[in-house]
PDB file of C-alpha atoms and ligand atoms in Angstrom:
ATOM      1  CA  MET A   1       0.000   0.000   0.000  1.00  0.00           C
ATOM      2  CA  ARG A   2       1.497   3.330  -1.060  1.00  0.00           C
ATOM      3  CA  ILE A   3       1.244   6.122   1.503  1.00  0.00           C
ATOM      4  CA  PRO A   4      -0.383   9.130  -0.152  1.00  0.00           C
ATOM      5  CA  LEU A   5       1.700  12.248  -0.567  1.00  0.00           C
ATOM      6  CA  ILE A   6       0.456  15.814  -0.801  1.00  0.00           C
ATOM      7  CA  ALA A   7       3.077  18.352  -1.804  1.00  0.00           C
ATOM      8  CA  GLY A   8       2.610  22.109  -1.870  1.00  0.00           C
ATOM      9  CA  ASN A   9       4.615  23.872  -4.559  1.00  0.00           C
ATOM     10  CA  TRP A  10       4.695  27.488  -3.469  1.00  0.00           C
ATOM     11  CA  LYS A  11       6.423  28.529  -6.706  1.00  0.00           C
ATOM     12  CA  MET A  12       7.849  32.070  -6.619  1.00  0.00           C
ATOM     13  CA  ASN A  13       5.571  33.187  -3.815  1.00  0.00           C
ATOM     14  CA  THR A  14       6.217  34.286  -0.221  1.00  0.00           C
ATOM     15  CA  THR A  15       9.032  36.355   1.215  1.00  0.00           C
ATOM     16  CA  VAL A  16      10.849  34.745   4.131  1.00  0.00           C
ATOM     17  CA  SER A  17       8.547  36.443   6.632  1.00  0.00           C
ATOM     18  CA  GLU A  18       5.459  35.430   4.663  1.00  0.00           C
ATOM     19  CA  ALA A  19       6.764  31.863   4.535  1.00  0.00           C
ATOM     20  CA  VAL A  20       7.143  31.895   8.319  1.00  0.00           C
ATOM     21  CA  THR A  21       3.557  33.074   8.712  1.00  0.00           C
ATOM     22  CA  LEU A  22       2.230  30.405   6.349  1.00  0.00           C
ATOM     23  CA  VAL A  23       4.190  27.600   8.032  1.00  0.00           C
ATOM     24  CA  ASN A  24       2.950  28.716  11.429  1.00  0.00           C
ATOM     25  CA  GLU A  25      -0.613  28.602  10.112  1.00  0.00           C
ATOM     26  CA  LEU A  26      -0.140  25.171   8.547  1.00  0.00           C
ATOM     27  CA  ARG A  27       1.930  23.309  11.053  1.00  0.00           C
ATOM     28  CA  PRO A  28      -0.487  22.683  13.943  1.00  0.00           C
ATOM     29  CA  GLY A  29      -3.192  21.335  11.626  1.00  0.00           C
ATOM     30  CA  LEU A  30      -0.850  19.310   9.431  1.00  0.00           C
ATOM     31  CA  ASP A  31       0.740  17.681  12.460  1.00  0.00           C
ATOM     32  CA  THR A  32      -2.603  16.236  13.544  1.00  0.00           C
ATOM     33  CA  ILE A  33      -3.043  14.384  10.241  1.00  0.00           C
ATOM     34  CA  GLN A  34      -1.447  10.969   9.913  1.00  0.00           C
ATOM     35  CA  ASN A  35      -1.039   8.404   7.174  1.00  0.00           C
ATOM     36  CA  VAL A  36      -0.349  11.081   4.591  1.00  0.00           C
ATOM     37  CA  ASP A  37       3.119  12.357   3.713  1.00  0.00           C
ATOM     38  CA  LYS A  38       2.922  16.139   3.812  1.00  0.00           C
ATOM     39  CA  VAL A  39       5.555  18.133   1.959  1.00  0.00           C
ATOM     40  CA  ILE A  40       5.896  21.865   1.469  1.00  0.00           C
ATOM     41  CA  CYS A  41       8.223  23.364  -1.131  1.00  0.00           C
ATOM     42  CA  PRO A  42       8.908  27.046  -0.420  1.00  0.00           C
ATOM     43  CA  PRO A  43      11.403  29.151  -2.388  1.00  0.00           C
ATOM     44  CA  PHE A  44      15.125  28.441  -1.811  1.00  0.00           C
ATOM     45  CA  VAL A  45      15.618  31.529   0.337  1.00  0.00           C
ATOM     46  CA  SER A  46      13.128  30.300   2.936  1.00  0.00           C
ATOM     47  CA  LEU A  47      14.318  26.701   3.213  1.00  0.00           C
ATOM     48  CA  ALA A  48      16.679  27.189   6.157  1.00  0.00           C
ATOM     49  CA  LYS A  49      14.134  29.139   8.166  1.00  0.00           C
ATOM     50  CA  VAL A  50      11.294  26.739   7.390  1.00  0.00           C
ATOM     51  CA  LYS A  51      13.524  23.799   8.281  1.00  0.00           C
ATOM     52  CA  GLU A  52      13.931  25.329  11.748  1.00  0.00           C
ATOM     53  CA  LEU A  53      10.189  25.800  12.091  1.00  0.00           C
ATOM     54  CA  LEU A  54       9.513  22.195  11.092  1.00  0.00           C
ATOM     55  CA  GLN A  55      11.786  20.646  13.689  1.00  0.00           C
ATOM     56  CA  LYS A  56       9.801  17.886  15.419  1.00  0.00           C
ATOM     57  CA  SER A  57       7.028  18.297  12.858  1.00  0.00           C
ATOM     58  CA  THR A  58       5.819  15.460  10.632  1.00  0.00           C
ATOM     59  CA  THR A  59       5.619  17.922   7.734  1.00  0.00           C
ATOM     60  CA  ARG A  60       8.550  17.552   5.392  1.00  0.00           C
ATOM     61  CA  LEU A  61      10.440  19.994   3.276  1.00  0.00           C
ATOM     62  CA  GLY A  62      11.239  20.151  -0.418  1.00  0.00           C
ATOM     63  CA  ALA A  63      12.901  22.511  -2.886  1.00  0.00           C
ATOM     64  CA  GLN A  64      11.500  23.483  -6.285  1.00  0.00           C
ATOM     65  CA  ASN A  65      14.588  22.990  -8.428  1.00  0.00           C
ATOM     66  CA  LEU A  66      18.332  22.358  -8.355  1.00  0.00           C
ATOM     67  CA  TYR A  67      21.313  22.608 -10.647  1.00  0.00           C
ATOM     68  CA  PHE A  68      22.948  19.374 -11.713  1.00  0.00           C
ATOM     69  CA  GLU A  69      26.561  20.258 -10.918  1.00  0.00           C
ATOM     70  CA  GLU A  70      27.591  19.776  -7.297  1.00  0.00           C
ATOM     71  CA  LYS A  71      29.576  23.006  -7.009  1.00  0.00           C
ATOM     72  CA  GLY A  72      31.615  25.484  -9.002  1.00  0.00           C
ATOM     73  CA  ALA A  73      31.369  28.622 -11.094  1.00  0.00           C
ATOM     74  CA  TYR A  74      27.642  28.594 -11.814  1.00  0.00           C
ATOM     75  CA  THR A  75      26.559  31.979 -10.538  1.00  0.00           C
ATOM     76  CA  GLY A  76      23.122  32.012  -9.030  1.00  0.00           C
ATOM     77  CA  GLU A  77      22.563  28.261  -9.015  1.00  0.00           C
ATOM     78  CA  VAL A  78      21.818  25.916  -6.109  1.00  0.00           C
ATOM     79  CA  SER A  79      23.190  22.372  -5.992  1.00  0.00           C
ATOM     80  CA  SER A  80      22.018  19.028  -4.681  1.00  0.00           C
ATOM     81  CA  LEU A  81      24.717  19.076  -1.978  1.00  0.00           C
ATOM     82  CA  MET A  82      23.434  22.412  -0.679  1.00  0.00           C
ATOM     83  CA  LEU A  83      19.854  21.181  -0.665  1.00  0.00           C
ATOM     84  CA  ALA A  84      20.652  17.852   0.960  1.00  0.00           C
ATOM     85  CA  GLU A  85      21.494  19.744   4.180  1.00  0.00           C
ATOM     86  CA  LEU A  86      18.204  21.576   4.108  1.00  0.00           C
ATOM     87  CA  CYS A  87      15.462  19.377   2.729  1.00  0.00           C
ATOM     88  CA  GLU A  88      14.387  15.896   1.733  1.00  0.00           C
ATOM     89  CA  PHE A  89      12.495  16.395  -1.546  1.00  0.00           C
ATOM     90  CA  VAL A  90      13.117  18.358  -4.726  1.00  0.00           C
ATOM     91  CA  ILE A  91      10.745  19.080  -7.592  1.00  0.00           C
ATOM     92  CA  ILE A  92      12.414  18.433 -10.952  1.00  0.00           C
ATOM     93  CA  GLY A  93      11.227  19.122 -14.472  1.00  0.00           C
ATOM     94  CA  HIS A  94       8.268  21.312 -13.602  1.00  0.00           C
ATOM     95  CA  SER A  95       6.630  22.596 -16.781  1.00  0.00           C
ATOM     96  CA  GLU A  96       7.345  26.182 -15.739  1.00  0.00           C
ATOM     97  CA  ARG A  97      11.072  25.318 -15.695  1.00  0.00           C
ATOM     98  CA  ARG A  98      10.745  23.641 -19.076  1.00  0.00           C
ATOM     99  CA  GLN A  99       8.816  26.593 -20.517  1.00  0.00           C
ATOM    100  CA  TYR A 100      10.483  29.685 -19.027  1.00  0.00           C
ATOM    101  CA  PHE A 101      13.994  28.400 -18.328  1.00  0.00           C
ATOM    102  CA  ASN A 102      14.482  26.184 -21.358  1.00  0.00           C
ATOM    103  CA  GLU A 103      14.932  23.005 -19.395  1.00  0.00           C
ATOM    104  CA  THR A 104      15.152  20.115 -21.793  1.00  0.00           C
ATOM    105  CA  ASP A 105      14.724  16.423 -21.101  1.00  0.00           C
ATOM    106  CA  PRO A 106      18.512  15.823 -21.029  1.00  0.00           C
ATOM    107  CA  ILE A 107      18.930  18.611 -18.450  1.00  0.00           C
ATOM    108  CA  ILE A 108      16.124  17.141 -16.377  1.00  0.00           C
ATOM    109  CA  ASN A 109      17.814  13.743 -16.627  1.00  0.00           C
ATOM    110  CA  LYS A 110      21.024  15.225 -15.173  1.00  0.00           C
ATOM    111  CA  LYS A 111      19.038  16.849 -12.393  1.00  0.00           C
ATOM    112  CA  VAL A 112      17.318  13.588 -11.483  1.00  0.00           C
ATOM    113  CA  LYS A 113      20.694  11.854 -11.303  1.00  0.00           C
ATOM    114  CA  ALA A 114      22.192  14.657  -9.195  1.00  0.00           C
ATOM    115  CA  ALA A 115      19.270  14.588  -6.769  1.00  0.00           C
ATOM    116  CA  LEU A 116      19.319  10.817  -6.297  1.00  0.00           C
ATOM    117  CA  LYS A 117      23.098  10.807  -5.887  1.00  0.00           C
ATOM    118  CA  ALA A 118      22.790  13.360  -3.068  1.00  0.00           C
ATOM    119  CA  GLY A 119      20.059  11.333  -1.357  1.00  0.00           C
ATOM    120  CA  LEU A 120      17.306  13.785  -2.250  1.00  0.00           C
ATOM    121  CA  LYS A 121      13.878  12.474  -3.246  1.00  0.00           C
ATOM    122  CA  PRO A 122      12.936  13.856  -6.655  1.00  0.00           C
ATOM    123  CA  ILE A 123       9.364  14.727  -7.521  1.00  0.00           C
ATOM    124  CA  LEU A 124       9.668  14.353 -11.278  1.00  0.00           C
ATOM    125  CA  CYS A 125       7.044  16.263 -13.276  1.00  0.00           C
ATOM    126  CA  VAL A 126       5.779  15.302 -16.706  1.00  0.00           C
ATOM    127  CA  GLY A 127       2.831  16.546 -18.704  1.00  0.00           C
ATOM    128  CA  GLU A 128       1.607  17.596 -22.102  1.00  0.00           C
ATOM    129  CA  LYS A 129       0.583  20.955 -23.580  1.00  0.00           C
ATOM    130  CA  LEU A 130      -2.975  21.709 -24.618  1.00  0.00           C
ATOM    131  CA  THR A 131      -2.153  21.378 -28.320  1.00  0.00           C
ATOM    132  CA  GLU A 132      -0.498  18.031 -27.698  1.00  0.00           C
ATOM    133  CA  ASN A 133      -3.487  16.907 -25.693  1.00  0.00           C
ATOM    134  CA  GLU A 134      -5.878  17.950 -28.437  1.00  0.00           C
ATOM    135  CA  ALA A 135      -3.769  16.157 -31.027  1.00  0.00           C
ATOM    136  CA  GLY A 136      -4.080  12.932 -29.034  1.00  0.00           C
ATOM    137  CA  ARG A 137      -0.369  12.930 -28.197  1.00  0.00           C
ATOM    138  CA  THR A 138      -0.610  12.825 -24.399  1.00  0.00           C
ATOM    139  CA  GLU A 139       0.579   9.247 -24.087  1.00  0.00           C
ATOM    140  CA  SER A 140       3.589   9.617 -26.363  1.00  0.00           C
ATOM    141  CA  ILE A 141       4.655  12.953 -24.811  1.00  0.00           C
ATOM    142  CA  VAL A 142       4.424  11.687 -21.259  1.00  0.00           C
ATOM    143  CA  THR A 143       6.149   8.396 -22.096  1.00  0.00           C
ATOM    144  CA  GLY A 144       8.957  10.225 -23.913  1.00  0.00           C
ATOM    145  CA  GLN A 145       9.499  12.697 -21.071  1.00  0.00           C
ATOM    146  CA  LEU A 146       9.636   9.888 -18.562  1.00  0.00           C
ATOM    147  CA  GLU A 147      12.041   7.734 -20.559  1.00  0.00           C
ATOM    148  CA  LEU A 148      14.409  10.637 -21.197  1.00  0.00           C
ATOM    149  CA  ALA A 149      14.295  11.907 -17.600  1.00  0.00           C
ATOM    150  CA  LEU A 150      15.154   8.425 -16.333  1.00  0.00           C
ATOM    151  CA  ALA A 151      17.709   7.462 -18.996  1.00  0.00           C
ATOM    152  CA  GLY A 152      20.684   5.798 -17.335  1.00  0.00           C
ATOM    153  CA  VAL A 153      19.086   5.941 -13.882  1.00  0.00           C
ATOM    154  CA  ASP A 154      19.450   2.449 -12.415  1.00  0.00           C
ATOM    155  CA  ASN A 155      17.429   2.834  -9.270  1.00  0.00           C
ATOM    156  CA  ILE A 156      14.458   5.117  -8.648  1.00  0.00           C
ATOM    157  CA  ASP A 157      13.889   4.316  -4.969  1.00  0.00           C
ATOM    158  CA  GLY A 158      12.660   7.501  -3.338  1.00  0.00           C
ATOM    159  CA  LEU A 159      11.467   9.062  -6.579  1.00  0.00           C
ATOM    160  CA  THR A 160       7.900  10.298  -6.909  1.00  0.00           C
ATOM    161  CA  ALA A 161       6.411  11.058 -10.318  1.00  0.00           C
ATOM    162  CA  ALA A 162       3.850  13.787 -10.925  1.00  0.00           C
ATOM    163  CA  TYR A 163       1.533  14.075 -13.879  1.00  0.00           C
ATOM    164  CA  GLU A 164       0.872  17.746 -14.474  1.00  0.00           C
ATOM    165  CA  PRO A 165      -0.930  18.472 -17.741  1.00  0.00           C
ATOM    166  CA  ILE A 166       0.203  21.982 -18.656  1.00  0.00           C
ATOM    167  CA  TRP A 167      -3.296  23.052 -19.662  1.00  0.00           C
ATOM    168  CA  ALA A 168      -4.485  22.341 -16.129  1.00  0.00           C
ATOM    169  CA  ILE A 169      -1.799  24.309 -14.271  1.00  0.00           C
ATOM    170  CA  GLY A 170      -3.030  27.558 -12.788  1.00  0.00           C
ATOM    171  CA  THR A 171      -5.983  27.615 -15.154  1.00  0.00           C
ATOM    172  CA  GLY A 172      -8.750  26.403 -12.875  1.00  0.00           C
ATOM    173  CA  LYS A 173      -9.393  23.698 -15.491  1.00  0.00           C
ATOM    174  CA  ALA A 174      -8.307  20.510 -13.769  1.00  0.00           C
ATOM    175  CA  ALA A 175      -8.227  17.219 -15.628  1.00  0.00           C
ATOM    176  CA  SER A 176     -11.043  14.859 -14.700  1.00  0.00           C
ATOM    177  CA  GLY A 177     -10.255  12.152 -12.177  1.00  0.00           C
ATOM    178  CA  LYS A 178     -10.612   9.530 -14.901  1.00  0.00           C
ATOM    179  CA  GLN A 179      -8.324  11.389 -17.357  1.00  0.00           C
ATOM    180  CA  ALA A 180      -5.639  11.801 -14.704  1.00  0.00           C
ATOM    181  CA  ASN A 181      -6.002   8.209 -13.548  1.00  0.00           C
ATOM    182  CA  ASP A 182      -5.566   6.876 -17.086  1.00  0.00           C
ATOM    183  CA  VAL A 183      -2.339   8.819 -17.695  1.00  0.00           C
ATOM    184  CA  ILE A 184      -1.013   7.892 -14.273  1.00  0.00           C
ATOM    185  CA  ALA A 185      -1.742   4.230 -15.008  1.00  0.00           C
ATOM    186  CA  LEU A 186       0.329   4.656 -18.172  1.00  0.00           C
ATOM    187  CA  ILE A 187       3.174   6.248 -16.192  1.00  0.00           C
ATOM    188  CA  ARG A 188       3.095   3.303 -13.800  1.00  0.00           C
ATOM    189  CA  TRP A 189       3.183   0.926 -16.751  1.00  0.00           C
ATOM    190  CA  VAL A 190       6.225   2.696 -18.221  1.00  0.00           C
ATOM    191  CA  ILE A 191       7.982   2.552 -14.838  1.00  0.00           C
ATOM    192  CA  GLY A 192       7.152  -1.150 -14.726  1.00  0.00           C
ATOM    193  CA  ARG A 193       8.648  -1.687 -18.149  1.00  0.00           C
ATOM    194  CA  LEU A 194      11.828   0.153 -17.122  1.00  0.00           C
ATOM    195  CA  TYR A 195      12.247  -1.015 -13.518  1.00  0.00           C
ATOM    196  CA  GLY A 196       9.945  -3.980 -13.009  1.00  0.00           C
ATOM    197  CA  GLU A 197       6.507  -4.407 -11.524  1.00  0.00           C
ATOM    198  CA  LYS A 198       7.610  -4.260  -7.895  1.00  0.00           C
ATOM    199  CA  THR A 199       9.120  -0.800  -8.351  1.00  0.00           C
ATOM    200  CA  ALA A 200       6.096   0.354 -10.350  1.00  0.00           C
ATOM    201  CA  GLN A 201       3.780  -0.680  -7.537  1.00  0.00           C
ATOM    202  CA  ALA A 202       5.980   1.004  -4.929  1.00  0.00           C
ATOM    203  CA  THR A 203       6.398   4.320  -6.776  1.00  0.00           C
ATOM    204  CA  ARG A 204       4.044   7.116  -5.888  1.00  0.00           C
ATOM    205  CA  ILE A 205       2.512   9.066  -8.738  1.00  0.00           C
ATOM    206  CA  LEU A 206       0.747  12.356  -8.083  1.00  0.00           C
ATOM    207  CA  TYR A 207      -1.653  14.487 -10.058  1.00  0.00           C
ATOM    208  CA  GLY A 208      -1.087  18.245 -10.298  1.00  0.00           C
ATOM    209  CA  GLY A 209      -3.009  21.035 -12.011  1.00  0.00           C
ATOM    210  CA  SER A 210      -5.713  23.161 -10.380  1.00  0.00           C
ATOM    211  CA  VAL A 211      -6.149  20.851  -7.401  1.00  0.00           C
ATOM    212  CA  THR A 212      -8.300  22.508  -4.736  1.00  0.00           C
ATOM    213  CA  ALA A 213     -10.169  21.467  -1.617  1.00  0.00           C
ATOM    214  CA  THR A 214     -13.245  21.149  -3.831  1.00  0.00           C
ATOM    215  CA  ASN A 215     -11.868  18.597  -6.320  1.00  0.00           C
ATOM    216  CA  THR A 216      -9.410  16.669  -4.117  1.00  0.00           C
ATOM    217  CA  ALA A 217     -11.800  13.753  -3.615  1.00  0.00           C
ATOM    218  CA  GLU A 218     -12.239  13.306  -7.356  1.00  0.00           C
ATOM    219  CA  PHE A 219      -8.521  12.580  -7.705  1.00  0.00           C
ATOM    220  CA  LEU A 220      -7.819  10.730  -4.493  1.00  0.00           C
ATOM    221  CA  ASN A 221     -10.695   8.337  -5.099  1.00  0.00           C
ATOM    222  CA  GLN A 222      -8.896   7.057  -8.196  1.00  0.00           C
ATOM    223  CA  PRO A 223      -6.921   3.849  -7.650  1.00  0.00           C
ATOM    224  CA  GLU A 224      -3.747   4.931  -9.461  1.00  0.00           C
ATOM    225  CA  ILE A 225      -3.456   8.443  -8.010  1.00  0.00           C
ATOM    226  CA  ASP A 226      -1.307   8.570  -4.893  1.00  0.00           C
ATOM    227  CA  GLY A 227      -1.635  12.224  -4.040  1.00  0.00           C
ATOM    228  CA  ALA A 228      -1.375  15.710  -5.402  1.00  0.00           C
ATOM    229  CA  LEU A 229       1.148  18.379  -6.290  1.00  0.00           C
ATOM    230  CA  VAL A 230      -0.691  21.536  -5.352  1.00  0.00           C
ATOM    231  CA  GLY A 231       0.203  25.038  -6.548  1.00  0.00           C
ATOM    232  CA  GLY A 232      -2.148  27.952  -5.831  1.00  0.00           C
ATOM    233  CA  ALA A 233      -4.190  26.185  -3.165  1.00  0.00           C
ATOM    234  CA  SER A 234      -1.040  25.342  -1.189  1.00  0.00           C
ATOM    235  CA  LEU A 235      -0.604  29.040  -0.403  1.00  0.00           C
ATOM    236  CA  LYS A 236      -3.865  29.136   1.514  1.00  0.00           C
ATOM    237  CA  ALA A 237      -3.555  27.333   4.824  1.00  0.00           C
ATOM    238  CA  ASP A 238      -7.232  26.358   5.082  1.00  0.00           C
ATOM    239  CA  GLN A 239      -7.265  24.967   1.519  1.00  0.00           C
ATOM    240  CA  PHE A 240      -4.061  22.972   1.890  1.00  0.00           C
ATOM    241  CA  LEU A 241      -5.146  21.585   5.256  1.00  0.00           C
ATOM    242  CA  SER A 242      -8.467  20.551   3.800  1.00  0.00           C
ATOM    243  CA  ILE A 243      -6.735  18.794   0.873  1.00  0.00           C
ATOM    244  CA  VAL A 244      -4.468  16.856   3.247  1.00  0.00           C
ATOM    245  CA  ARG A 245      -7.319  16.048   5.628  1.00  0.00           C
ATOM    246  CA  GLN A 246      -9.560  14.770   2.834  1.00  0.00           C
ATOM    247  CA  THR A 247      -6.695  12.640   1.517  1.00  0.00           C
ATOM    248  CA  ALA A 248      -6.280  11.013   4.929  1.00  0.00           C
ATOM    249  CA  GLU A 249     -10.016  10.339   5.187  1.00  0.00           C
ATOM    250  CA  ILE A 250     -10.298   8.840   1.713  1.00  0.00           C
ATOM    251  CA  ARG A 251      -7.281   6.569   2.184  1.00  0.00           C
ATOM    252  CA  ASP A 252      -8.672   5.485   5.535  1.00  0.00           C
ATOM    253  CA  LEU A 253     -11.766   4.239   3.731  1.00  0.00           C
ATOM    254  CA  PHE A 254      -9.604   2.488   1.122  1.00  0.00           C
ATOM    255  CA  THR A 255      -7.691   0.525   3.726  1.00  0.00           C
ATOM    256  CA  ARG A 256     -10.652  -0.391   5.919  1.00  0.00           C
TER     257      ARG A 256
HETATM  258  P1  LIG B 301      -1.897  24.951  -9.620  1.00  0.00           P
HETATM  259  O1  LIG B 301      -2.354  24.047  -8.490  1.00  0.00           O
HETATM  260  O2  LIG B 301      -1.813  26.388  -9.206  1.00  0.00           O
HETATM  261  O3  LIG B 301      -2.669  24.707 -10.862  1.00  0.00           O
HETATM  262  O4  LIG B 301      -0.377  24.525  -9.927  1.00  0.00           O
HETATM  263  C1  LIG B 301      -0.079  23.203 -10.116  1.00  0.00           C
HETATM  264  C2  LIG B 301       1.384  23.042 -10.143  1.00  0.00           C
HETATM  265  O5  LIG B 301       2.037  23.474 -11.068  1.00  0.00           O
HETATM  266  C3  LIG B 301       2.017  22.369  -9.014  1.00  0.00           C
HETATM  267  O6  LIG B 301       3.351  22.095  -9.267  1.00  0.00           O
END
């Protein structure tokens, strides 16, 4: 049985003091919820402070990106070694990185390798554009992204995958539970083909794209969906808490 995971991707939101306020709002409620892995991913500049605030908390910390070299003359970049002291998870290959920062599949592949080597747990994002979706290319795009991101990676223990259709991100137009479940089933199948059935069954795969407290149940009631990667709604404490709480309740029913 895979433990569900809800991750909040704060993107480029919150100053350090705003991050402190949000963590203080979230922490008491999140700590009462069990059987769900809760991860928040604030901006780099807040990681050290948030790490302090989460001492003795069951809420875990992630970063939103890394650079694939461990150190050196790469002005402005942050490496896996730096992050490994601060957090446990790292989002890799988010569509906003692909779109605005020209991250290609080979770059994402290097980032996945760097993260795993440093003992970080990657949350690897894949997903198709609207035009690709409309052209019926979702399966081939997602499969290709996955294969290239994982090329030469022998062991994906600790890796979480996230299906984030680009047309659903920040648009208020989430995929349907069934649509997301079908693509996530495909992702699991591809992982099975690459790493074997045992790994496929053990790997968590999330849905992301306009997840809110209102549609959480639609996704978490699907058998293949192991949680959510939440953007906008993760910046509102009541919304994020409700998403995590509903996830715990739904999984409780599943296991009973
Ligand atoms: P929204 O939840 O704001 O659509 O963002 C999703 C996302 O990109 C999470 O990584």
